[in-house]
Amino acid sequence: MGKNHRRKAGLDQFDSSDADSVSSVSTGLSELTLGNETEYVNSQEFELEKYIDALYEKRGSTREKALSGLVAAFEGQVLHTFVENKYITLLSQYINSIKRGSTKEACLASRAIGLLAITIGAGNGTRELMEESVSQLSQALITGSDALKKSSVLECLAVVTFIGANDLSETELSLKTMWQVIYPKSGPNVAPVKKLPPAILAAAVSAWSFLFTTISSWRINPDKWKEPIMFLSTLLEDNDRSVRIAAGEAIAIFFQLGLLDQNDHVEIDGVDHEDSKHRVFGYMQSMKAKILYKASELSVEAGGKGTDKKNLNDQRDLFQKILDYVQTGECPEISLKISNKHSFLRASTWTQIIQLNFLKRFLGKGFLKHAQDNELLHDIFDFAPDKSGSLSSIEKKISRSECEKGRTQKMNKDRKLARERKQGQFLPQDE
């Protein structure tokens, strides 16, 4: 009897305190998880600070390793708080790496500057970053001869100007600098220039197109863009498919802006003389016919033995969509699933599609994280991620603890009711 009584008393005691015990355990788990998370953040900041210190080292391989670490960190997370008071220091060291470093170091540093601008987002910080970097980046493009380095600097200049420019003149200045690399005959250097390798040329054209999308809201003079239209139309004949695709994306923007559909009776910004208007109109009409003829060929190009089928299908798809757009005026739409079944990022104009394609390539494996958490991308694509179905690791652990607490309370309540019912069966019945 005594043993049974002690067992019963122990059970009753548990019933009266289990909620507080589980709550205490849950709170303890939450505090422990938060503590671990804080420890992780502190540890990460310590590692990033070490990388920054390493950028001052004389050994190039040490700086390369530090840059690789910083690039990986800025790809994988939106480190806005970390860079808040460090972006000028970081920029200064990145510029030094572009100036004095190896090709690998300069490429990493260029990428790091672009990621820094994307992390800071539109605002005073990126404005200051642009003012401090554009002249340095432009100088690196004009004086340098390394094609791979030029390609990385081009992408960096495009990103920094895309985010930081306030007016058309600033954008046009960067576009002009980039164009002199893509089409050297447009620059002051009249000496023979070696043609860029196909992969580098394709990347350069994509970067130029990305920045060119930002002028769509301003009045533009078609006469000023005759040379890019002419040269990019010749790239549709290039032997490399990636170059043809990059040129096609740029030409899609020209169609969206109406540069190839000028009417000789409408006002053209910067063109006053009637003969000049007719000349511009006639030139654009002839270029349009040439481009559409080539686009029709590329949309049905046959693949030979050893052809990269994905690349071929991408080309066919792009040029068929351009033809459809010219005929119907309807732009294709891209939808990307970001966080859960209710959260999609959509691009429904050619400018948005080119911006999305470029940022996906530039951010690489970090694109999804930035699409979820970076307000800059939310603003660019007018996108608000639905985070109702996505919890952080801390929130998931706390949620599990709360569920366990609820289940324990319910089990205890059920046991107590079961005992009361059982005891009621043996109570003496009233006669």
CSV table of N, CA, C and O in Angstrom, one decimal, residues 165-251:
chain,number,residue,atom,x,y,z
A,165,ALA,N,23.6,55.1,-59.9
A,165,ALA,CA,23.5,56.3,-60.8
A,165,ALA,C,22.2,57.0,-60.5
A,165,ALA,O,21.1,56.4,-60.2
A,166,ASN,N,22.2,58.4,-60.5
A,166,ASN,CA,21.1,59.2,-60.3
A,166,ASN,C,20.4,59.7,-61.5
A,166,ASN,O,19.3,60.1,-61.5
A,167,ASP,N,21.2,59.8,-62.6
A,167,ASP,CA,20.6,60.4,-63.8
A,167,ASP,C,21.2,59.8,-65.1
A,167,ASP,O,22.1,59.0,-65.0
A,168,LEU,N,20.6,60.1,-66.2
A,168,LEU,CA,21.0,59.6,-67.5
A,168,LEU,C,22.4,59.8,-67.9
A,168,LEU,O,23.1,58.9,-68.4
A,169,SER,N,23.0,61.0,-67.6
A,169,SER,CA,24.4,61.3,-68.0
A,169,SER,C,25.4,60.3,-67.3
A,169,SER,O,26.3,59.9,-67.9
A,170,GLU,N,25.1,60.0,-66.0
A,170,GLU,CA,26.0,59.1,-65.3
A,170,GLU,C,25.9,57.7,-65.9
A,170,GLU,O,27.0,57.0,-66.1
A,171,THR,N,24.7,57.2,-66.2
A,171,THR,CA,24.5,55.9,-66.9
A,171,THR,C,25.2,55.9,-68.2
A,171,THR,O,25.9,54.9,-68.6
A,172,GLU,N,25.0,56.9,-69.0
A,172,GLU,CA,25.5,57.0,-70.4
A,172,GLU,C,27.0,57.0,-70.4
A,172,GLU,O,27.7,56.4,-71.2
A,173,LEU,N,27.6,57.6,-69.4
A,173,LEU,CA,29.1,57.6,-69.3
A,173,LEU,C,29.7,56.2,-69.1
A,173,LEU,O,30.6,55.8,-69.7
A,174,SER,N,29.0,55.5,-68.1
A,174,SER,CA,29.5,54.1,-67.9
A,174,SER,C,29.2,53.2,-69.1
A,174,SER,O,30.0,52.4,-69.5
A,175,LEU,N,28.1,53.4,-69.8
A,175,LEU,CA,27.7,52.6,-71.0
A,175,LEU,C,28.8,52.9,-72.1
A,175,LEU,O,29.2,52.0,-72.8
A,176,LYS,N,29.2,54.2,-72.2
A,176,LYS,CA,30.2,54.5,-73.2
A,176,LYS,C,31.5,53.9,-72.9
A,176,LYS,O,32.2,53.3,-73.8
A,177,THR,N,31.9,53.9,-71.7
A,177,THR,CA,33.2,53.2,-71.3
A,177,THR,C,33.1,51.7,-71.6
A,177,THR,O,34.1,51.1,-72.1
A,178,MET,N,32.0,51.1,-71.2
A,178,MET,CA,31.9,49.7,-71.4
A,178,MET,C,31.9,49.4,-72.9
A,178,MET,O,32.4,48.4,-73.4
A,179,TRP,N,31.2,50.2,-73.7
A,179,TRP,CA,31.1,50.0,-75.1
A,179,TRP,C,32.4,50.0,-75.9
A,179,TRP,O,32.7,49.3,-76.8
A,180,GLN,N,33.3,50.9,-75.4
A,180,GLN,CA,34.7,51.0,-75.9
A,180,GLN,C,35.5,49.7,-75.8
A,180,GLN,O,36.4,49.4,-76.6
A,181,VAL,N,35.1,48.9,-74.8
A,181,VAL,CA,35.7,47.6,-74.6
A,181,VAL,C,35.1,46.5,-75.6
A,181,VAL,O,35.8,45.7,-76.2
A,182,ILE,N,33.8,46.6,-75.7
A,182,ILE,CA,33.0,45.7,-76.6
A,182,ILE,C,33.3,46.0,-78.0
A,182,ILE,O,33.5,45.0,-78.8
A,183,TYR,N,33.3,47.2,-78.4
A,183,TYR,CA,33.5,47.7,-79.8
A,183,TYR,C,34.6,48.7,-79.8
A,183,TYR,O,34.4,49.9,-79.8
A,184,PRO,N,35.9,48.3,-79.8
A,184,PRO,CA,37.0,49.2,-79.6
A,184,PRO,C,37.1,50.4,-80.6
A,184,PRO,O,37.7,51.4,-80.3
A,185,LYS,N,36.5,50.2,-81.8
A,185,LYS,CA,36.6,51.3,-82.8
A,185,LYS,C,35.8,52.5,-82.3
A,185,LYS,O,36.0,53.6,-82.9
A,186,SER,N,35.0,52.4,-81.3
A,186,SER,CA,34.2,53.5,-80.8
A,186,SER,C,35.0,54.3,-79.8
A,186,SER,O,34.6,55.4,-79.5
A,187,GLY,N,36.2,53.8,-79.4
A,187,GLY,CA,37.0,54.5,-78.4
A,187,GLY,C,38.1,55.4,-79.1
A,187,GLY,O,38.3,55.4,-80.3
A,188,PRO,N,38.9,56.1,-78.3
A,188,PRO,CA,40.0,56.9,-78.8
A,188,PRO,C,41.2,56.2,-79.3
A,188,PRO,O,42.0,56.7,-80.1
A,189,ASN,N,41.3,54.9,-78.9
A,189,ASN,CA,42.5,54.1,-79.3
A,189,ASN,C,42.2,53.5,-80.7
A,189,ASN,O,41.4,52.7,-81.0
A,190,VAL,N,43.0,54.0,-81.7
A,190,VAL,CA,42.9,53.6,-83.0
A,190,VAL,C,43.8,52.4,-83.4
A,190,VAL,O,43.7,51.9,-84.5
A,191,ALA,N,44.6,52.0,-82.5
A,191,ALA,CA,45.5,50.9,-82.8
A,191,ALA,C,44.7,49.6,-82.9
A,191,ALA,O,43.7,49.5,-82.3
A,192,PRO,N,45.2,48.6,-83.7
A,192,PRO,CA,44.5,47.4,-83.8
A,192,PRO,C,44.3,46.7,-82.4
A,192,PRO,O,45.2,46.7,-81.6
A,193,VAL,N,43.1,46.2,-82.2
A,193,VAL,CA,42.8,45.6,-80.9
A,193,VAL,C,42.3,44.2,-81.1
A,193,VAL,O,41.5,43.9,-82.0
A,194,LYS,N,42.9,43.3,-80.3
A,194,LYS,CA,42.5,41.9,-80.5
A,194,LYS,C,41.1,41.7,-80.1
A,194,LYS,O,40.7,42.2,-79.0
A,195,LYS,N,40.4,40.9,-80.8
A,195,LYS,CA,39.0,40.6,-80.5
A,195,LYS,C,38.8,39.8,-79.2
A,195,LYS,O,39.7,38.9,-78.9
A,196,LEU,N,37.8,40.2,-78.4
A,196,LEU,CA,37.6,39.5,-77.2
A,196,LEU,C,37.2,38.0,-77.4
A,196,LEU,O,36.5,37.7,-78.4
A,197,PRO,N,37.7,37.1,-76.6
A,197,PRO,CA,37.3,35.7,-76.7
A,197,PRO,C,35.8,35.6,-76.6
A,197,PRO,O,35.1,36.4,-75.9
A,198,PRO,N,35.1,34.6,-77.2
A,198,PRO,CA,33.6,34.6,-77.2
A,198,PRO,C,33.0,34.6,-75.8
A,198,PRO,O,32.0,35.4,-75.7
A,199,ALA,N,33.5,33.9,-74.9
A,199,ALA,CA,32.9,33.8,-73.6
A,199,ALA,C,33.0,35.2,-72.9
A,199,ALA,O,32.0,35.7,-72.2
A,200,ILE,N,34.1,35.9,-73.1
A,200,ILE,CA,34.3,37.2,-72.5
A,200,ILE,C,33.4,38.3,-73.2
A,200,ILE,O,32.8,39.1,-72.6
A,201,LEU,N,33.3,38.2,-74.6
A,201,LEU,CA,32.5,39.1,-75.3
A,201,LEU,C,31.0,38.9,-74.9
A,201,LEU,O,30.3,39.9,-74.8
A,202,ALA,N,30.6,37.7,-74.8
A,202,ALA,CA,29.2,37.4,-74.4
A,202,ALA,C,28.9,38.0,-73.0
A,202,ALA,O,27.8,38.7,-72.8
A,203,ALA,N,29.8,37.8,-72.0
A,203,ALA,CA,29.6,38.4,-70.7
A,203,ALA,C,29.6,39.9,-70.7
A,203,ALA,O,28.8,40.6,-70.0
A,204,ALA,N,30.5,40.5,-71.6
A,204,ALA,CA,30.5,42.0,-71.7
A,204,ALA,C,29.3,42.5,-72.2
A,204,ALA,O,28.7,43.5,-71.8
A,205,VAL,N,28.7,41.9,-73.3
A,205,VAL,CA,27.5,42.4,-73.9
A,205,VAL,C,26.3,42.3,-72.9
A,205,VAL,O,25.5,43.1,-72.8
A,206,SER,N,26.3,41.2,-72.2
A,206,SER,CA,25.2,41.0,-71.2
A,206,SER,C,25.3,42.0,-70.1
A,206,SER,O,24.3,42.6,-69.6
A,207,ALA,N,26.5,42.4,-69.6
A,207,ALA,CA,26.7,43.4,-68.6
A,207,ALA,C,26.2,44.8,-69.2
A,207,ALA,O,25.5,45.6,-68.5
A,208,TRP,N,26.6,45.1,-70.4
A,208,TRP,CA,26.2,46.3,-71.1
A,208,TRP,C,24.6,46.4,-71.2
A,208,TRP,O,24.0,47.4,-70.9
A,209,SER,N,24.0,45.3,-71.6
A,209,SER,CA,22.6,45.2,-71.7
A,209,SER,C,21.9,45.4,-70.4
A,209,SER,O,20.8,46.1,-70.3
A,210,PHE,N,22.4,44.8,-69.4
A,210,PHE,CA,21.9,45.0,-68.0
A,210,PHE,C,21.8,46.4,-67.6
A,210,PHE,O,20.8,46.9,-67.1
A,211,LEU,N,22.9,47.2,-67.8
A,211,LEU,CA,22.9,48.6,-67.5
A,211,LEU,C,22.0,49.4,-68.5
A,211,LEU,O,21.3,50.4,-68.0
A,212,PHE,N,22.0,49.0,-69.7
A,212,PHE,CA,21.1,49.7,-70.7
A,212,PHE,C,19.7,49.7,-70.4
A,212,PHE,O,18.9,50.6,-70.7
A,213,THR,N,19.2,48.6,-69.6
A,213,THR,CA,17.8,48.5,-69.3
A,213,THR,C,17.3,49.7,-68.4
A,213,THR,O,16.1,50.0,-68.4
A,214,THR,N,18.3,50.4,-67.7
A,214,THR,CA,17.9,51.5,-66.8
A,214,THR,C,17.5,52.7,-67.5
A,214,THR,O,17.0,53.7,-66.9
A,215,ILE,N,17.8,52.9,-68.8
A,215,ILE,CA,17.4,54.1,-69.5
A,215,ILE,C,16.0,54.1,-70.1
A,215,ILE,O,15.6,55.0,-70.7
A,216,SER,N,15.3,53.0,-69.9
A,216,SER,CA,14.0,52.8,-70.5
A,216,SER,C,13.0,53.9,-70.1
A,216,SER,O,12.1,54.1,-70.8
A,217,SER,N,13.2,54.5,-68.9
A,217,SER,CA,12.2,55.4,-68.4
A,217,SER,C,12.6,56.9,-68.8
A,217,SER,O,11.9,57.8,-68.5
A,218,TRP,N,13.7,57.0,-69.6
A,218,TRP,CA,14.1,58.4,-70.0
A,218,TRP,C,14.0,58.5,-71.5
A,218,TRP,O,14.0,57.5,-72.2
A,219,ARG,N,13.8,59.7,-72.0
A,219,ARG,CA,13.8,59.9,-73.5
A,219,ARG,C,15.1,59.7,-74.0
A,219,ARG,O,16.2,60.2,-73.5
A,220,ILE,N,15.2,59.0,-75.1
A,220,ILE,CA,16.5,58.7,-75.7
A,220,ILE,C,16.5,59.1,-77.2
A,220,ILE,O,15.5,59.0,-77.8
A,221,ASN,N,17.6,59.4,-77.7
A,221,ASN,CA,17.8,59.8,-79.1
A,221,ASN,C,18.2,58.5,-79.9
A,221,ASN,O,19.3,58.0,-79.7
A,222,PRO,N,17.4,58.0,-80.8
A,222,PRO,CA,17.7,56.8,-81.5
A,222,PRO,C,19.0,56.9,-82.3
A,222,PRO,O,19.8,56.0,-82.5
A,223,ASP,N,19.3,58.2,-82.8
A,223,ASP,CA,20.5,58.4,-83.6
A,223,ASP,C,21.7,58.1,-82.8
A,223,ASP,O,22.8,57.6,-83.4
A,224,LYS,N,21.7,58.3,-81.5
A,224,LYS,CA,22.8,58.0,-80.6
A,224,LYS,C,23.1,56.5,-80.5
A,224,LYS,O,24.2,56.1,-80.2
A,225,TRP,N,22.1,55.7,-80.7
A,225,TRP,CA,22.3,54.3,-80.5
A,225,TRP,C,22.4,53.5,-81.8
A,225,TRP,O,22.3,52.2,-81.8
A,226,LYS,N,22.6,54.2,-82.9
A,226,LYS,CA,22.8,53.5,-84.2
A,226,LYS,C,23.9,52.5,-84.2
A,226,LYS,O,23.9,51.4,-84.7
A,227,GLU,N,25.1,53.0,-83.7
A,227,GLU,CA,26.3,52.2,-83.7
A,227,GLU,C,26.1,50.9,-82.9
A,227,GLU,O,26.4,49.8,-83.4
A,228,PRO,N,25.6,50.9,-81.6
A,228,PRO,CA,25.3,49.7,-80.9
A,228,PRO,C,24.3,48.7,-81.6
A,228,PRO,O,24.6,47.5,-81.7
A,229,ILE,N,23.3,49.3,-82.2
A,229,ILE,CA,22.3,48.5,-83.0
A,229,ILE,C,23.0,47.8,-84.1
A,229,ILE,O,22.8,46.6,-84.4
A,230,MET,N,23.8,48.6,-84.9
A,230,MET,CA,24.5,48.0,-86.0
A,230,MET,C,25.5,46.9,-85.6
A,230,MET,O,25.5,45.8,-86.2
A,231,PHE,N,26.3,47.1,-84.6
A,231,PHE,CA,27.3,46.2,-84.2
A,231,PHE,C,26.7,44.9,-83.6
A,231,PHE,O,27.1,43.8,-83.9
A,232,LEU,N,25.7,45.1,-82.7
A,232,LEU,CA,25.0,44.0,-82.1
A,232,LEU,C,24.3,43.1,-83.2
A,232,LEU,O,24.2,41.9,-83.0
A,233,SER,N,23.8,43.7,-84.2
A,233,SER,CA,23.2,43.0,-85.3
A,233,SER,C,24.2,42.1,-86.0
A,233,SER,O,23.9,41.0,-86.4
A,234,THR,N,25.4,42.6,-86.1
A,234,THR,CA,26.5,41.7,-86.7
A,234,THR,C,26.8,40.5,-85.8
A,234,THR,O,27.3,39.5,-86.3
A,235,LEU,N,26.7,40.7,-84.5
A,235,LEU,CA,27.0,39.6,-83.6
A,235,LEU,C,26.0,38.5,-83.7
A,235,LEU,O,26.3,37.4,-83.2
A,236,LEU,N,24.9,38.7,-84.3
A,236,LEU,CA,23.9,37.6,-84.6
A,236,LEU,C,24.5,36.6,-85.6
A,236,LEU,O,24.0,35.5,-85.7
A,237,GLU,N,25.5,37.0,-86.3
A,237,GLU,CA,26.2,36.2,-87.2
A,237,GLU,C,27.4,35.5,-86.6
A,237,GLU,O,28.1,34.7,-87.3
A,238,ASP,N,27.7,35.8,-85.3
A,238,ASP,CA,28.9,35.2,-84.7
A,238,ASP,C,28.9,33.7,-84.6
A,238,ASP,O,27.8,33.1,-84.5
A,239,ASN,N,30.1,33.1,-84.7
A,239,ASN,CA,30.1,31.6,-84.7
A,239,ASN,C,29.8,31.0,-83.3
A,239,ASN,O,29.4,29.9,-83.2
A,240,ASP,N,29.9,31.8,-82.3
A,240,ASP,CA,29.6,31.3,-80.9
A,240,ASP,C,28.2,31.6,-80.5
A,240,ASP,O,27.7,32.8,-80.6
A,241,ARG,N,27.5,30.6,-80.1
A,241,ARG,CA,26.1,30.7,-79.8
A,241,ARG,C,25.8,31.6,-78.6
A,241,ARG,O,24.8,32.3,-78.5
A,242,SER,N,26.7,31.6,-77.6
A,242,SER,CA,26.5,32.4,-76.4
A,242,SER,C,26.6,33.9,-76.7
A,242,SER,O,25.9,34.7,-76.1
A,243,VAL,N,27.4,34.2,-77.7
A,243,VAL,CA,27.5,35.6,-78.2
A,243,VAL,C,26.2,36.0,-78.9
A,243,VAL,O,25.7,37.1,-78.7
A,244,ARG,N,25.7,35.1,-79.7
A,244,ARG,CA,24.4,35.4,-80.4
A,244,ARG,C,23.3,35.6,-79.4
A,244,ARG,O,22.4,36.5,-79.6
A,245,ILE,N,23.2,34.8,-78.4
A,245,ILE,CA,22.2,34.9,-77.4
A,245,ILE,C,22.3,36.3,-76.6
A,245,ILE,O,21.3,37.0,-76.4
A,246,ALA,N,23.5,36.6,-76.3
A,246,ALA,CA,23.8,37.9,-75.6
A,246,ALA,C,23.3,39.1,-76.4
A,246,ALA,O,22.7,40.0,-76.0
A,247,ALA,N,23.7,39.0,-77.7
A,247,ALA,CA,23.3,40.1,-78.7
A,247,ALA,C,21.8,40.1,-78.8
A,247,ALA,O,21.2,41.2,-78.9
A,248,GLY,N,21.1,39.0,-78.8
A,248,GLY,CA,19.7,38.9,-79.0
A,248,GLY,C,19.0,39.5,-77.8
A,248,GLY,O,18.0,40.2,-78.0
A,249,GLU,N,19.5,39.3,-76.6
A,249,GLU,CA,18.9,40.0,-75.4
A,249,GLU,C,19.0,41.5,-75.5
A,249,GLU,O,18.0,42.2,-75.2
A,250,ALA,N,20.1,42.0,-76.0
A,250,ALA,CA,20.2,43.5,-76.1
A,250,ALA,C,19.2,44.0,-77.2
A,250,ALA,O,18.6,45.0,-77.0
A,251,ILE,N,19.1,43.3,-78.3
A,251,ILE,CA,18.2,43.7,-79.3
A,251,ILE,C,16.7,43.6,-78.9
A,251,ILE,O,15.9,44.5,-79.3
